[in-house]
Amino acid sequence: MHSVFIDELDAQTYAEHVARTGSTIIIPAGATEQHGPHMPLGVDAMLSRSIAEAVAQLTGALVAPALCYGYKSQPRSGGGNHRVGTTSLGGTSLSLMVEDVVASFISQGFDNVVLLNGHFENYQFLYEGVDNAVAKTRTAGSTARAILLSYWDFVDENTLAKVFPDGFLGWDIEHGGILETSLMLLLHPQLVDMDRVIDHPPAKLTAYDIFPEDPARTPDSGCLSSAKGATAERGQLLFETVTDQVAQALKGELLLGDVNIEVN
């Protein structure tokens, strides 16, 4: 039995997976970013990696090492790039890194490359990198395909109603809130301290950005909403929905290999 994580495979076993028809690699993308006093800096990469693992087991894919640095945290979605613990890449650096990594996997022989994003601010820069990599490798004769997605876009209305029985206030204030904390309580409970959750009203965000950033615009906790209602049970609902829906999307869009490969 082999791991789905390529950094845990020997080169020969890895090459055998790459050579299969429909070979697929999932690249988790996250950030190193503060998530309040109750969670670690690596939440975004940890969650995207765990979701990628589950999706890989459902689709026969492999999982690459996570991209652990992301684009700059912003006050209207992540608390702000000025906060201690948040260590970011500029947009050009992130796009170029993604372009090189995706192009390398395609040149090695993967038929499909999937970018599974776990950090809100990353998306457009991941898009730039993936788009350029596919264009470059197509010119060289590749027929490989790529998919870019953010896991929260697969949370349906029914699941949202169960996780947020008092009403869902929007994705823009979910940084360090119930969604991420619930998933962490399910997947990495030893890294969450619910006694340190600061219960405060949702941040009141403007419809514009100001430069330089004003720390007073977001709560001192670093979170844009309270995680008080987070539970592992709610995390389970989210996790099951996301992994199933992402796997179904990949099966619908890509020619995948044999799901019954030897992985654990």
PDB file of N, CA, C and O in Angstrom, residues 37-100:
ATOM      1  N   PRO A  37      -6.011  33.739  17.856  1.00  0.00           N
ATOM      2  CA  PRO A  37      -5.259  33.115  18.947  1.00  0.00           C
ATOM      3  C   PRO A  37      -5.546  31.632  19.139  1.00  0.00           C
ATOM      4  O   PRO A  37      -4.852  30.965  19.904  1.00  0.00           O
ATOM      5  N   HIS A  38      -6.551  31.104  18.458  1.00  0.00           N
ATOM      6  CA  HIS A  38      -6.978  29.722  18.712  1.00  0.00           C
ATOM      7  C   HIS A  38      -6.504  28.721  17.668  1.00  0.00           C
ATOM      8  O   HIS A  38      -6.711  27.516  17.835  1.00  0.00           O
ATOM      9  N   MET A  39      -5.865  29.195  16.575  1.00  0.00           N
ATOM     10  CA  MET A  39      -5.434  28.272  15.523  1.00  0.00           C
ATOM     11  C   MET A  39      -4.041  28.629  15.032  1.00  0.00           C
ATOM     12  O   MET A  39      -3.592  29.769  15.177  1.00  0.00           O
ATOM     13  N   PRO A  40      -3.347  27.676  14.390  1.00  0.00           N
ATOM     14  CA  PRO A  40      -1.979  27.904  13.928  1.00  0.00           C
ATOM     15  C   PRO A  40      -1.916  28.704  12.628  1.00  0.00           C
ATOM     16  O   PRO A  40      -2.927  28.929  11.958  1.00  0.00           O
ATOM     17  N   LEU A  41      -0.701  29.084  12.271  1.00  0.00           N
ATOM     18  CA  LEU A  41      -0.470  29.882  11.070  1.00  0.00           C
ATOM     19  C   LEU A  41      -0.691  29.094   9.779  1.00  0.00           C
ATOM     20  O   LEU A  41      -0.934  29.678   8.724  1.00  0.00           O
ATOM     21  N   GLY A  42      -0.628  27.776   9.850  1.00  0.00           N
ATOM     22  CA  GLY A  42      -0.667  26.969   8.636  1.00  0.00           C
ATOM     23  C   GLY A  42      -2.025  26.430   8.249  1.00  0.00           C
ATOM     24  O   GLY A  42      -2.115  25.505   7.439  1.00  0.00           O
ATOM     25  N   VAL A  43      -3.094  27.017   8.784  1.00  0.00           N
ATOM     26  CA  VAL A  43      -4.450  26.495   8.555  1.00  0.00           C
ATOM     27  C   VAL A  43      -4.751  26.289   7.077  1.00  0.00           C
ATOM     28  O   VAL A  43      -5.241  25.221   6.673  1.00  0.00           O
ATOM     29  N   ASP A  44      -4.508  27.292   6.242  1.00  0.00           N
ATOM     30  CA  ASP A  44      -4.930  27.216   4.838  1.00  0.00           C
ATOM     31  C   ASP A  44      -4.285  26.042   4.106  1.00  0.00           C
ATOM     32  O   ASP A  44      -4.946  25.324   3.349  1.00  0.00           O
ATOM     33  N   ALA A  45      -2.983  25.858   4.313  1.00  0.00           N
ATOM     34  CA  ALA A  45      -2.292  24.751   3.651  1.00  0.00           C
ATOM     35  C   ALA A  45      -2.695  23.410   4.252  1.00  0.00           C
ATOM     36  O   ALA A  45      -2.835  22.411   3.533  1.00  0.00           O
ATOM     37  N   MET A  46      -2.873  23.364   5.580  1.00  0.00           N
ATOM     38  CA  MET A  46      -3.278  22.109   6.231  1.00  0.00           C
ATOM     39  C   MET A  46      -4.625  21.634   5.703  1.00  0.00           C
ATOM     40  O   MET A  46      -4.804  20.437   5.403  1.00  0.00           O
ATOM     41  N   LEU A  47      -5.588  22.541   5.607  1.00  0.00           N
ATOM     42  CA  LEU A  47      -6.921  22.148   5.160  1.00  0.00           C
ATOM     43  C   LEU A  47      -6.915  21.743   3.690  1.00  0.00           C
ATOM     44  O   LEU A  47      -7.524  20.730   3.330  1.00  0.00           O
ATOM     45  N   SER A  48      -6.235  22.494   2.845  1.00  0.00           N
ATOM     46  CA  SER A  48      -6.215  22.124   1.428  1.00  0.00           C
ATOM     47  C   SER A  48      -5.497  20.795   1.229  1.00  0.00           C
ATOM     48  O   SER A  48      -5.898  19.978   0.389  1.00  0.00           O
ATOM     49  N   ARG A  49      -4.470  20.516   2.027  1.00  0.00           N
ATOM     50  CA  ARG A  49      -3.753  19.244   1.914  1.00  0.00           C
ATOM     51  C   ARG A  49      -4.636  18.073   2.357  1.00  0.00           C
ATOM     52  O   ARG A  49      -4.658  17.024   1.705  1.00  0.00           O
ATOM     53  N   SER A  50      -5.360  18.248   3.454  1.00  0.00           N
ATOM     54  CA  SER A  50      -6.238  17.177   3.937  1.00  0.00           C
ATOM     55  C   SER A  50      -7.376  16.906   2.969  1.00  0.00           C
ATOM     56  O   SER A  50      -7.746  15.751   2.726  1.00  0.00           O
ATOM     57  N   ILE A  51      -7.940  17.966   2.408  1.00  0.00           N
ATOM     58  CA  ILE A  51      -9.009  17.791   1.422  1.00  0.00           C
ATOM     59  C   ILE A  51      -8.454  17.131   0.167  1.00  0.00           C
ATOM     60  O   ILE A  51      -9.076  16.231  -0.406  1.00  0.00           O
ATOM     61  N   ALA A  52      -7.266  17.551  -0.256  1.00  0.00           N
ATOM     62  CA  ALA A  52      -6.637  16.940  -1.427  1.00  0.00           C
ATOM     63  C   ALA A  52      -6.404  15.447  -1.215  1.00  0.00           C
ATOM     64  O   ALA A  52      -6.602  14.637  -2.131  1.00  0.00           O
ATOM     65  N   GLU A  53      -5.990  15.064  -0.014  1.00  0.00           N
ATOM     66  CA  GLU A  53      -5.775  13.646   0.291  1.00  0.00           C
ATOM     67  C   GLU A  53      -7.056  12.849   0.105  1.00  0.00           C
ATOM     68  O   GLU A  53      -7.061  11.778  -0.523  1.00  0.00           O
ATOM     69  N   ALA A  54      -8.160  13.353   0.655  1.00  0.00           N
ATOM     70  CA  ALA A  54      -9.436  12.640   0.546  1.00  0.00           C
ATOM     71  C   ALA A  54      -9.907  12.559  -0.900  1.00  0.00           C
ATOM     72  O   ALA A  54     -10.414  11.520  -1.348  1.00  0.00           O
ATOM     73  N   VAL A  55      -9.752  13.645  -1.649  1.00  0.00           N
ATOM     74  CA  VAL A  55     -10.148  13.648  -3.054  1.00  0.00           C
ATOM     75  C   VAL A  55      -9.280  12.675  -3.850  1.00  0.00           C
ATOM     76  O   VAL A  55      -9.775  11.950  -4.727  1.00  0.00           O
ATOM     77  N   ALA A  56      -8.003  12.632  -3.541  1.00  0.00           N
ATOM     78  CA  ALA A  56      -7.099  11.709  -4.234  1.00  0.00           C
ATOM     79  C   ALA A  56      -7.520  10.265  -4.025  1.00  0.00           C
ATOM     80  O   ALA A  56      -7.468   9.439  -4.944  1.00  0.00           O
ATOM     81  N   GLN A  57      -7.941   9.943  -2.816  1.00  0.00           N
ATOM     82  CA  GLN A  57      -8.373   8.580  -2.526  1.00  0.00           C
ATOM     83  C   GLN A  57      -9.645   8.213  -3.276  1.00  0.00           C
ATOM     84  O   GLN A  57      -9.895   7.046  -3.569  1.00  0.00           O
ATOM     85  N   LEU A  58     -10.452   9.211  -3.618  1.00  0.00           N
ATOM     86  CA  LEU A  58     -11.696   8.976  -4.355  1.00  0.00           C
ATOM     87  C   LEU A  58     -11.481   8.944  -5.867  1.00  0.00           C
ATOM     88  O   LEU A  58     -12.334   8.435  -6.597  1.00  0.00           O
ATOM     89  N   THR A  59     -10.378   9.495  -6.330  1.00  0.00           N
ATOM     90  CA  THR A  59     -10.189   9.657  -7.769  1.00  0.00           C
ATOM     91  C   THR A  59      -8.960   8.961  -8.326  1.00  0.00           C
ATOM     92  O   THR A  59      -8.760   8.957  -9.547  1.00  0.00           O
ATOM     93  N   GLY A  60      -8.110   8.396  -7.478  1.00  0.00           N
ATOM     94  CA  GLY A  60      -6.890   7.767  -7.966  1.00  0.00           C
ATOM     95  C   GLY A  60      -5.768   8.741  -8.244  1.00  0.00           C
ATOM     96  O   GLY A  60      -4.788   8.388  -8.895  1.00  0.00           O
ATOM     97  N   ALA A  61      -5.880   9.972  -7.741  1.00  0.00           N
ATOM     98  CA  ALA A  61      -4.855  10.987  -7.962  1.00  0.00           C
ATOM     99  C   ALA A  61      -3.732  10.866  -6.938  1.00  0.00           C
ATOM    100  O   ALA A  61      -3.838  10.132  -5.946  1.00  0.00           O
ATOM    101  N   LEU A  62      -2.660  11.595  -7.173  1.00  0.00           N
ATOM    102  CA  LEU A  62      -1.601  11.787  -6.205  1.00  0.00           C
ATOM    103  C   LEU A  62      -1.641  13.228  -5.708  1.00  0.00           C
ATOM    104  O   LEU A  62      -2.268  14.092  -6.326  1.00  0.00           O
ATOM    105  N   VAL A  63      -0.965  13.494  -4.593  1.00  0.00           N
ATOM    106  CA  VAL A  63      -0.969  14.827  -3.988  1.00  0.00           C
ATOM    107  C   VAL A  63       0.459  15.344  -3.881  1.00  0.00           C
ATOM    108  O   VAL A  63       1.327  14.676  -3.314  1.00  0.00           O
ATOM    109  N   ALA A  64       0.686  16.531  -4.399  1.00  0.00           N
ATOM    110  CA  ALA A  64       1.992  17.175  -4.330  1.00  0.00           C
ATOM    111  C   ALA A  64       2.177  17.857  -2.977  1.00  0.00           C
ATOM    112  O   ALA A  64       1.202  18.097  -2.253  1.00  0.00           O
ATOM    113  N   PRO A  65       3.408  18.198  -2.621  1.00  0.00           N
ATOM    114  CA  PRO A  65       3.611  19.014  -1.430  1.00  0.00           C
ATOM    115  C   PRO A  65       2.836  20.327  -1.544  1.00  0.00           C
ATOM    116  O   PRO A  65       2.744  20.915  -2.628  1.00  0.00           O
ATOM    117  N   ALA A  66       2.284  20.771  -0.441  1.00  0.00           N
ATOM    118  CA  ALA A  66       1.465  21.983  -0.457  1.00  0.00           C
ATOM    119  C   ALA A  66       2.316  23.222  -0.706  1.00  0.00           C
ATOM    120  O   ALA A  66       3.472  23.307  -0.270  1.00  0.00           O
ATOM    121  N   LEU A  67       1.730  24.186  -1.405  1.00  0.00           N
ATOM    122  CA  LEU A  67       2.322  25.507  -1.531  1.00  0.00           C
ATOM    123  C   LEU A  67       1.925  26.285  -0.279  1.00  0.00           C
ATOM    124  O   LEU A  67       0.768  26.634  -0.098  1.00  0.00           O
ATOM    125  N   CYS A  68       2.884  26.538   0.597  1.00  0.00           N
ATOM    126  CA  CYS A  68       2.579  27.030   1.943  1.00  0.00           C
ATOM    127  C   CYS A  68       2.697  28.541   2.113  1.00  0.00           C
ATOM    128  O   CYS A  68       2.406  29.059   3.193  1.00  0.00           O
ATOM    129  N   TYR A  69       3.135  29.242   1.068  1.00  0.00           N
ATOM    130  CA  TYR A  69       3.134  30.703   1.111  1.00  0.00           C
ATOM    131  C   TYR A  69       2.139  31.196   0.076  1.00  0.00           C
ATOM    132  O   TYR A  69       2.119  30.703  -1.062  1.00  0.00           O
ATOM    133  N   GLY A  70       1.310  32.166   0.449  1.00  0.00           N
ATOM    134  CA  GLY A  70       0.287  32.655  -0.450  1.00  0.00           C
ATOM    135  C   GLY A  70       0.384  34.139  -0.685  1.00  0.00           C
ATOM    136  O   GLY A  70       1.286  34.816  -0.184  1.00  0.00           O
ATOM    137  N   TYR A  71      -0.586  34.661  -1.461  1.00  0.00           N
ATOM    138  CA  TYR A  71      -0.613  36.087  -1.728  1.00  0.00           C
ATOM    139  C   TYR A  71      -1.046  36.860  -0.480  1.00  0.00           C
ATOM    140  O   TYR A  71      -1.660  36.316   0.426  1.00  0.00           O
ATOM    141  N   LYS A  72      -0.750  38.138  -0.462  1.00  0.00           N
ATOM    142  CA  LYS A  72      -0.926  39.008   0.700  1.00  0.00           C
ATOM    143  C   LYS A  72      -2.341  38.949   1.290  1.00  0.00           C
ATOM    144  O   LYS A  72      -3.325  39.161   0.589  1.00  0.00           O
ATOM    145  N   SER A  73      -2.413  38.695   2.575  1.00  0.00           N
ATOM    146  CA  SER A  73      -3.668  38.779   3.314  1.00  0.00           C
ATOM    147  C   SER A  73      -4.198  40.206   3.222  1.00  0.00           C
ATOM    148  O   SER A  73      -3.432  41.175   3.281  1.00  0.00           O
ATOM    149  N   GLN A  74      -5.517  40.325   3.079  1.00  0.00           N
ATOM    150  CA  GLN A  74      -6.132  41.639   2.926  1.00  0.00           C
ATOM    151  C   GLN A  74      -7.154  41.891   4.028  1.00  0.00           C
ATOM    152  O   GLN A  74      -7.817  40.957   4.499  1.00  0.00           O
ATOM    153  N   PRO A  75      -7.312  43.146   4.461  1.00  0.00           N
ATOM    154  CA  PRO A  75      -8.235  43.444   5.565  1.00  0.00           C
ATOM    155  C   PRO A  75      -9.661  42.979   5.303  1.00  0.00           C
ATOM    156  O   PRO A  75     -10.359  42.586   6.235  1.00  0.00           O
ATOM    157  N   ARG A  76     -10.083  42.987   4.053  1.00  0.00           N
ATOM    158  CA  ARG A  76     -11.472  42.633   3.746  1.00  0.00           C
ATOM    159  C   ARG A  76     -11.688  41.146   3.530  1.00  0.00           C
ATOM    160  O   ARG A  76     -12.781  40.722   3.162  1.00  0.00           O
ATOM    161  N   SER A  77     -10.655  40.336   3.772  1.00  0.00           N
ATOM    162  CA  SER A  77     -10.836  38.891   3.625  1.00  0.00           C
ATOM    163  C   SER A  77      -9.951  38.067   4.540  1.00  0.00           C
ATOM    164  O   SER A  77     -10.281  36.910   4.820  1.00  0.00           O
ATOM    165  N   GLY A  78      -8.841  38.629   5.034  1.00  0.00           N
ATOM    166  CA  GLY A  78      -7.950  37.820   5.844  1.00  0.00           C
ATOM    167  C   GLY A  78      -7.343  38.515   7.042  1.00  0.00           C
ATOM    168  O   GLY A  78      -6.474  37.957   7.704  1.00  0.00           O
ATOM    169  N   GLY A  79      -7.788  39.735   7.330  1.00  0.00           N
ATOM    170  CA  GLY A  79      -7.271  40.429   8.502  1.00  0.00           C
ATOM    171  C   GLY A  79      -6.185  41.435   8.209  1.00  0.00           C
ATOM    172  O   GLY A  79      -5.991  42.385   8.950  1.00  0.00           O
ATOM    173  N   GLY A  80      -5.420  41.214   7.107  1.00  0.00           N
ATOM    174  CA  GLY A  80      -4.399  42.179   6.728  1.00  0.00           C
ATOM    175  C   GLY A  80      -3.000  41.618   6.710  1.00  0.00           C
ATOM    176  O   GLY A  80      -2.611  40.829   7.576  1.00  0.00           O
ATOM    177  N   ASN A  81      -2.220  42.054   5.736  1.00  0.00           N
ATOM    178  CA  ASN A  81      -0.868  41.558   5.563  1.00  0.00           C
ATOM    179  C   ASN A  81       0.101  42.103   6.616  1.00  0.00           C
ATOM    180  O   ASN A  81       1.207  41.606   6.768  1.00  0.00           O
ATOM    181  N   HIS A  82      -0.343  43.114   7.378  1.00  0.00           N
ATOM    182  CA  HIS A  82       0.511  43.726   8.401  1.00  0.00           C
ATOM    183  C   HIS A  82       0.588  42.896   9.673  1.00  0.00           C
ATOM    184  O   HIS A  82       1.423  43.167  10.534  1.00  0.00           O
ATOM    185  N   ARG A  83      -0.249  41.897   9.830  1.00  0.00           N
ATOM    186  CA  ARG A  83      -0.339  41.168  11.092  1.00  0.00           C
ATOM    187  C   ARG A  83       0.838  40.214  11.275  1.00  0.00           C
ATOM    188  O   ARG A  83       1.240  39.519  10.338  1.00  0.00           O
ATOM    189  N   VAL A  84       1.375  40.183  12.472  1.00  0.00           N
ATOM    190  CA  VAL A  84       2.506  39.320  12.784  1.00  0.00           C
ATOM    191  C   VAL A  84       2.127  37.853  12.551  1.00  0.00           C
ATOM    192  O   VAL A  84       1.058  37.408  12.977  1.00  0.00           O
ATOM    193  N   GLY A  85       2.990  37.129  11.891  1.00  0.00           N
ATOM    194  CA  GLY A  85       2.737  35.725  11.566  1.00  0.00           C
ATOM    195  C   GLY A  85       2.349  35.524  10.121  1.00  0.00           C
ATOM    196  O   GLY A  85       2.519  34.430   9.567  1.00  0.00           O
ATOM    197  N   THR A  86       1.816  36.559   9.487  1.00  0.00           N
ATOM    198  CA  THR A  86       1.438  36.475   8.083  1.00  0.00           C
ATOM    199  C   THR A  86       2.664  36.752   7.221  1.00  0.00           C
ATOM    200  O   THR A  86       3.216  37.846   7.249  1.00  0.00           O
ATOM    201  N   THR A  87       3.090  35.735   6.462  1.00  0.00           N
ATOM    202  CA  THR A  87       4.309  35.805   5.658  1.00  0.00           C
ATOM    203  C   THR A  87       3.935  35.497   4.219  1.00  0.00           C
ATOM    204  O   THR A  87       3.535  34.370   3.911  1.00  0.00           O
ATOM    205  N   SER A  88       4.024  36.481   3.337  1.00  0.00           N
ATOM    206  CA  SER A  88       3.377  36.380   2.033  1.00  0.00           C
ATOM    207  C   SER A  88       4.339  36.489   0.860  1.00  0.00           C
ATOM    208  O   SER A  88       5.461  36.966   0.984  1.00  0.00           O
ATOM    209  N   LEU A  89       3.826  36.079  -0.298  1.00  0.00           N
ATOM    210  CA  LEU A  89       4.488  36.293  -1.577  1.00  0.00           C
ATOM    211  C   LEU A  89       3.775  37.410  -2.329  1.00  0.00           C
ATOM    212  O   LEU A  89       2.569  37.600  -2.172  1.00  0.00           O
ATOM    213  N   GLY A  90       4.507  38.129  -3.168  1.00  0.00           N
ATOM    214  CA  GLY A  90       3.875  39.045  -4.098  1.00  0.00           C
ATOM    215  C   GLY A  90       3.197  38.269  -5.219  1.00  0.00           C
ATOM    216  O   GLY A  90       3.458  37.074  -5.430  1.00  0.00           O
ATOM    217  N   GLY A  91       2.329  38.930  -5.948  1.00  0.00           N
ATOM    218  CA  GLY A  91       1.570  38.254  -6.992  1.00  0.00           C
ATOM    219  C   GLY A  91       2.436  37.651  -8.079  1.00  0.00           C
ATOM    220  O   GLY A  91       2.203  36.521  -8.530  1.00  0.00           O
ATOM    221  N   THR A  92       3.462  38.376  -8.515  1.00  0.00           N
ATOM    222  CA  THR A  92       4.344  37.867  -9.565  1.00  0.00           C
ATOM    223  C   THR A  92       5.094  36.625  -9.101  1.00  0.00           C
ATOM    224  O   THR A  92       5.209  35.634  -9.833  1.00  0.00           O
ATOM    225  N   SER A  93       5.595  36.662  -7.869  1.00  0.00           N
ATOM    226  CA  SER A  93       6.342  35.515  -7.332  1.00  0.00           C
ATOM    227  C   SER A  93       5.454  34.279  -7.262  1.00  0.00           C
ATOM    228  O   SER A  93       5.874  33.171  -7.639  1.00  0.00           O
ATOM    229  N   LEU A  94       4.225  34.450  -6.771  1.00  0.00           N
ATOM    230  CA  LEU A  94       3.314  33.313  -6.651  1.00  0.00           C
ATOM    231  C   LEU A  94       2.959  32.759  -8.018  1.00  0.00           C
ATOM    232  O   LEU A  94       2.997  31.542  -8.245  1.00  0.00           O
ATOM    233  N   SER A  95       2.631  33.631  -8.960  1.00  0.00           N
ATOM    234  CA  SER A  95       2.254  33.168 -10.301  1.00  0.00           C
ATOM    235  C   SER A  95       3.394  32.429 -10.984  1.00  0.00           C
ATOM    236  O   SER A  95       3.188  31.380 -11.614  1.00  0.00           O
ATOM    237  N   LEU A  96       4.597  32.962 -10.867  1.00  0.00           N
ATOM    238  CA  LEU A  96       5.743  32.322 -11.518  1.00  0.00           C
ATOM    239  C   LEU A  96       6.060  30.971 -10.882  1.00  0.00           C
ATOM    240  O   LEU A  96       6.423  30.017 -11.583  1.00  0.00           O
ATOM    241  N   MET A  97       5.942  30.877  -9.555  1.00  0.00           N
ATOM    242  CA  MET A  97       6.176  29.602  -8.893  1.00  0.00           C
ATOM    243  C   MET A  97       5.171  28.562  -9.375  1.00  0.00           C
ATOM    244  O   MET A  97       5.536  27.423  -9.715  1.00  0.00           O
ATOM    245  N   VAL A  98       3.902  28.943  -9.426  1.00  0.00           N
ATOM    246  CA  VAL A  98       2.856  28.016  -9.871  1.00  0.00           C
ATOM    247  C   VAL A  98       3.089  27.613 -11.322  1.00  0.00           C
ATOM    248  O   VAL A  98       2.952  26.436 -11.683  1.00  0.00           O
ATOM    249  N   GLU A  99       3.445  28.573 -12.157  1.00  0.00           N
ATOM    250  CA  GLU A  99       3.718  28.262 -13.564  1.00  0.00           C
ATOM    251  C   GLU A  99       4.821  27.213 -13.686  1.00  0.00           C
ATOM    252  O   GLU A  99       4.685  26.233 -14.444  1.00  0.00           O
ATOM    253  N   ASP A 100       5.898  27.380 -12.949  1.00  0.00           N
ATOM    254  CA  ASP A 100       7.010  26.435 -13.022  1.00  0.00           C
ATOM    255  C   ASP A 100       6.614  25.054 -12.501  1.00  0.00           C
ATOM    256  O   ASP A 100       6.957  24.027 -13.090  1.00  0.00           O
TER     257      ASP A 100
END
